[in-house]
Amino acid sequence: RGIALNVVAYNAAISASGRNWEGAWALFDELQRRQLEPTIITYNALISACEKGAQWEKALALFDELQQRGLEPNIITCSALISACEKGGQ
């Protein structure tokens, strides 16, 4: 019997991706294909993965996207985004 993947499981997997921002992004795509709704925690984990992978432009795009979805950025979101921009020299 398999494990039912839910948003919490995807969030944990994205968080565990570390510097593998591409793997984190693939998990995010899969989450959406399964018609699961990403949460602010999902976006925080993905922005953090982008930060670790020096993908500041993708982090900014995610910040815009989460707001368009009606999610409220929090201190973790802002910290990860600032760090991503700093590491990208922006």
PDB file of C-alpha atoms in Angstrom:
ATOM      1  CA  ARG A   1       0.000   0.000   0.000  1.00  0.00           C
ATOM      2  CA  GLY A   2       1.428   3.391  -1.021  1.00  0.00           C
ATOM      3  CA  ILE A   3       1.670   6.596   0.926  1.00  0.00           C
ATOM      4  CA  ALA A   4      -0.885   9.277   0.028  1.00  0.00           C
ATOM      5  CA  LEU A   5       1.006  12.399  -0.940  1.00  0.00           C
ATOM      6  CA  ASN A   6      -0.504  15.602   0.365  1.00  0.00           C
ATOM      7  CA  VAL A   7       0.669  19.204   0.542  1.00  0.00           C
ATOM      8  CA  VAL A   8       2.464  18.557   3.847  1.00  0.00           C
ATOM      9  CA  ALA A   9       4.493  15.733   2.274  1.00  0.00           C
ATOM     10  CA  TYR A  10       5.369  17.895  -0.725  1.00  0.00           C
ATOM     11  CA  ASN A  11       6.347  20.774   1.556  1.00  0.00           C
ATOM     12  CA  ALA A  12       8.701  18.476   3.463  1.00  0.00           C
ATOM     13  CA  ALA A  13      10.215  17.117   0.249  1.00  0.00           C
ATOM     14  CA  ILE A  14      10.709  20.613  -1.195  1.00  0.00           C
ATOM     15  CA  SER A  15      12.303  21.754   2.082  1.00  0.00           C
ATOM     16  CA  ALA A  16      14.634  18.757   2.015  1.00  0.00           C
ATOM     17  CA  SER A  17      15.808  19.576  -1.523  1.00  0.00           C
ATOM     18  CA  GLY A  18      18.559  21.837  -0.221  1.00  0.00           C
ATOM     19  CA  ARG A  19      20.591  23.320  -3.062  1.00  0.00           C
ATOM     20  CA  ASN A  20      18.725  21.224  -5.625  1.00  0.00           C
ATOM     21  CA  TRP A  21      16.362  24.006  -6.680  1.00  0.00           C
ATOM     22  CA  GLU A  22      15.504  22.154  -9.895  1.00  0.00           C
ATOM     23  CA  GLY A  23      14.346  19.144  -7.903  1.00  0.00           C
ATOM     24  CA  ALA A  24      12.314  21.426  -5.640  1.00  0.00           C
ATOM     25  CA  TRP A  25      10.749  23.043  -8.701  1.00  0.00           C
ATOM     26  CA  ALA A  26       9.891  19.597 -10.153  1.00  0.00           C
ATOM     27  CA  LEU A  27       8.134  18.690  -6.896  1.00  0.00           C
ATOM     28  CA  PHE A  28       6.221  21.977  -7.014  1.00  0.00           C
ATOM     29  CA  ASP A  29       5.099  21.206 -10.569  1.00  0.00           C
ATOM     30  CA  GLU A  30       4.031  17.714  -9.530  1.00  0.00           C
ATOM     31  CA  LEU A  31       2.057  19.098  -6.575  1.00  0.00           C
ATOM     32  CA  GLN A  32       0.120  21.337  -8.938  1.00  0.00           C
ATOM     33  CA  ARG A  33      -0.433  18.552 -11.497  1.00  0.00           C
ATOM     34  CA  ARG A  34      -2.043  16.550  -8.684  1.00  0.00           C
ATOM     35  CA  GLN A  35      -4.363  19.527  -8.167  1.00  0.00           C
ATOM     36  CA  LEU A  36      -3.099  20.152  -4.665  1.00  0.00           C
ATOM     37  CA  GLU A  37      -3.172  23.742  -3.474  1.00  0.00           C
ATOM     38  CA  PRO A  38       0.235  25.145  -2.480  1.00  0.00           C
ATOM     39  CA  THR A  39       0.356  26.973   0.841  1.00  0.00           C
ATOM     40  CA  ILE A  40       2.597  29.783   2.060  1.00  0.00           C
ATOM     41  CA  ILE A  41       4.791  27.031   3.518  1.00  0.00           C
ATOM     42  CA  THR A  42       5.142  25.522   0.035  1.00  0.00           C
ATOM     43  CA  TYR A  43       6.194  28.868  -1.399  1.00  0.00           C
ATOM     44  CA  ASN A  44       8.573  29.559   1.492  1.00  0.00           C
ATOM     45  CA  ALA A  45      10.289  26.215   0.927  1.00  0.00           C
ATOM     46  CA  LEU A  46      10.559  26.797  -2.810  1.00  0.00           C
ATOM     47  CA  ILE A  47      11.848  30.378  -2.426  1.00  0.00           C
ATOM     48  CA  SER A  48      14.407  29.045   0.063  1.00  0.00           C
ATOM     49  CA  ALA A  49      15.505  26.380  -2.452  1.00  0.00           C
ATOM     50  CA  CYS A  50      15.855  29.117  -5.092  1.00  0.00           C
ATOM     51  CA  GLU A  51      17.911  31.157  -2.633  1.00  0.00           C
ATOM     52  CA  LYS A  52      20.268  28.225  -2.022  1.00  0.00           C
ATOM     53  CA  GLY A  53      20.559  27.679  -5.762  1.00  0.00           C
ATOM     54  CA  ALA A  54      21.242  31.384  -6.503  1.00  0.00           C
ATOM     55  CA  GLN A  55      18.006  31.694  -8.493  1.00  0.00           C
ATOM     56  CA  TRP A  56      16.915  35.149  -7.334  1.00  0.00           C
ATOM     57  CA  GLU A  57      14.778  35.835 -10.416  1.00  0.00           C
ATOM     58  CA  LYS A  58      12.754  32.671  -9.843  1.00  0.00           C
ATOM     59  CA  ALA A  59      12.377  33.616  -6.164  1.00  0.00           C
ATOM     60  CA  LEU A  60      10.966  37.017  -7.166  1.00  0.00           C
ATOM     61  CA  ALA A  61       8.576  35.382  -9.627  1.00  0.00           C
ATOM     62  CA  LEU A  62       7.356  33.035  -6.877  1.00  0.00           C
ATOM     63  CA  PHE A  63       6.814  36.005  -4.572  1.00  0.00           C
ATOM     64  CA  ASP A  64       4.576  37.613  -7.199  1.00  0.00           C
ATOM     65  CA  GLU A  65       2.751  34.340  -7.837  1.00  0.00           C
ATOM     66  CA  LEU A  66       1.950  33.647  -4.192  1.00  0.00           C
ATOM     67  CA  GLN A  67       0.436  37.110  -3.816  1.00  0.00           C
ATOM     68  CA  GLN A  68      -1.639  36.604  -6.965  1.00  0.00           C
ATOM     69  CA  ARG A  69      -2.975  33.424  -5.364  1.00  0.00           C
ATOM     70  CA  GLY A  70      -4.105  35.472  -2.381  1.00  0.00           C
ATOM     71  CA  LEU A  71      -1.471  34.129   0.014  1.00  0.00           C
ATOM     72  CA  GLU A  72       0.018  36.478   2.583  1.00  0.00           C
ATOM     73  CA  PRO A  73       3.837  36.658   2.708  1.00  0.00           C
ATOM     74  CA  ASN A  74       5.260  36.241   6.210  1.00  0.00           C
ATOM     75  CA  ILE A  75       8.625  36.894   7.838  1.00  0.00           C
ATOM     76  CA  ILE A  76      10.020  33.619   6.491  1.00  0.00           C
ATOM     77  CA  THR A  77       8.948  34.528   2.963  1.00  0.00           C
ATOM     78  CA  CYS A  78      10.529  37.962   3.155  1.00  0.00           C
ATOM     79  CA  SER A  79      13.733  36.685   4.757  1.00  0.00           C
ATOM     80  CA  ALA A  80      14.216  33.990   2.096  1.00  0.00           C
ATOM     81  CA  LEU A  81      13.477  36.474  -0.688  1.00  0.00           C
ATOM     82  CA  ILE A  82      15.921  39.073   0.674  1.00  0.00           C
ATOM     83  CA  SER A  83      18.568  36.381   1.047  1.00  0.00           C
ATOM     84  CA  ALA A  84      17.962  35.152  -2.521  1.00  0.00           C
ATOM     85  CA  CYS A  85      18.383  38.680  -3.881  1.00  0.00           C
ATOM     86  CA  GLU A  86      21.485  39.273  -1.768  1.00  0.00           C
ATOM     87  CA  LYS A  87      23.127  36.048  -2.966  1.00  0.00           C
ATOM     88  CA  GLY A  88      22.277  37.026  -6.523  1.00  0.00           C
ATOM     89  CA  GLY A  89      23.963  40.393  -6.085  1.00  0.00           C
ATOM     90  CA  GLN A  90      20.675  42.293  -6.370  1.00  0.00           C
TER      91      GLN A  90
END
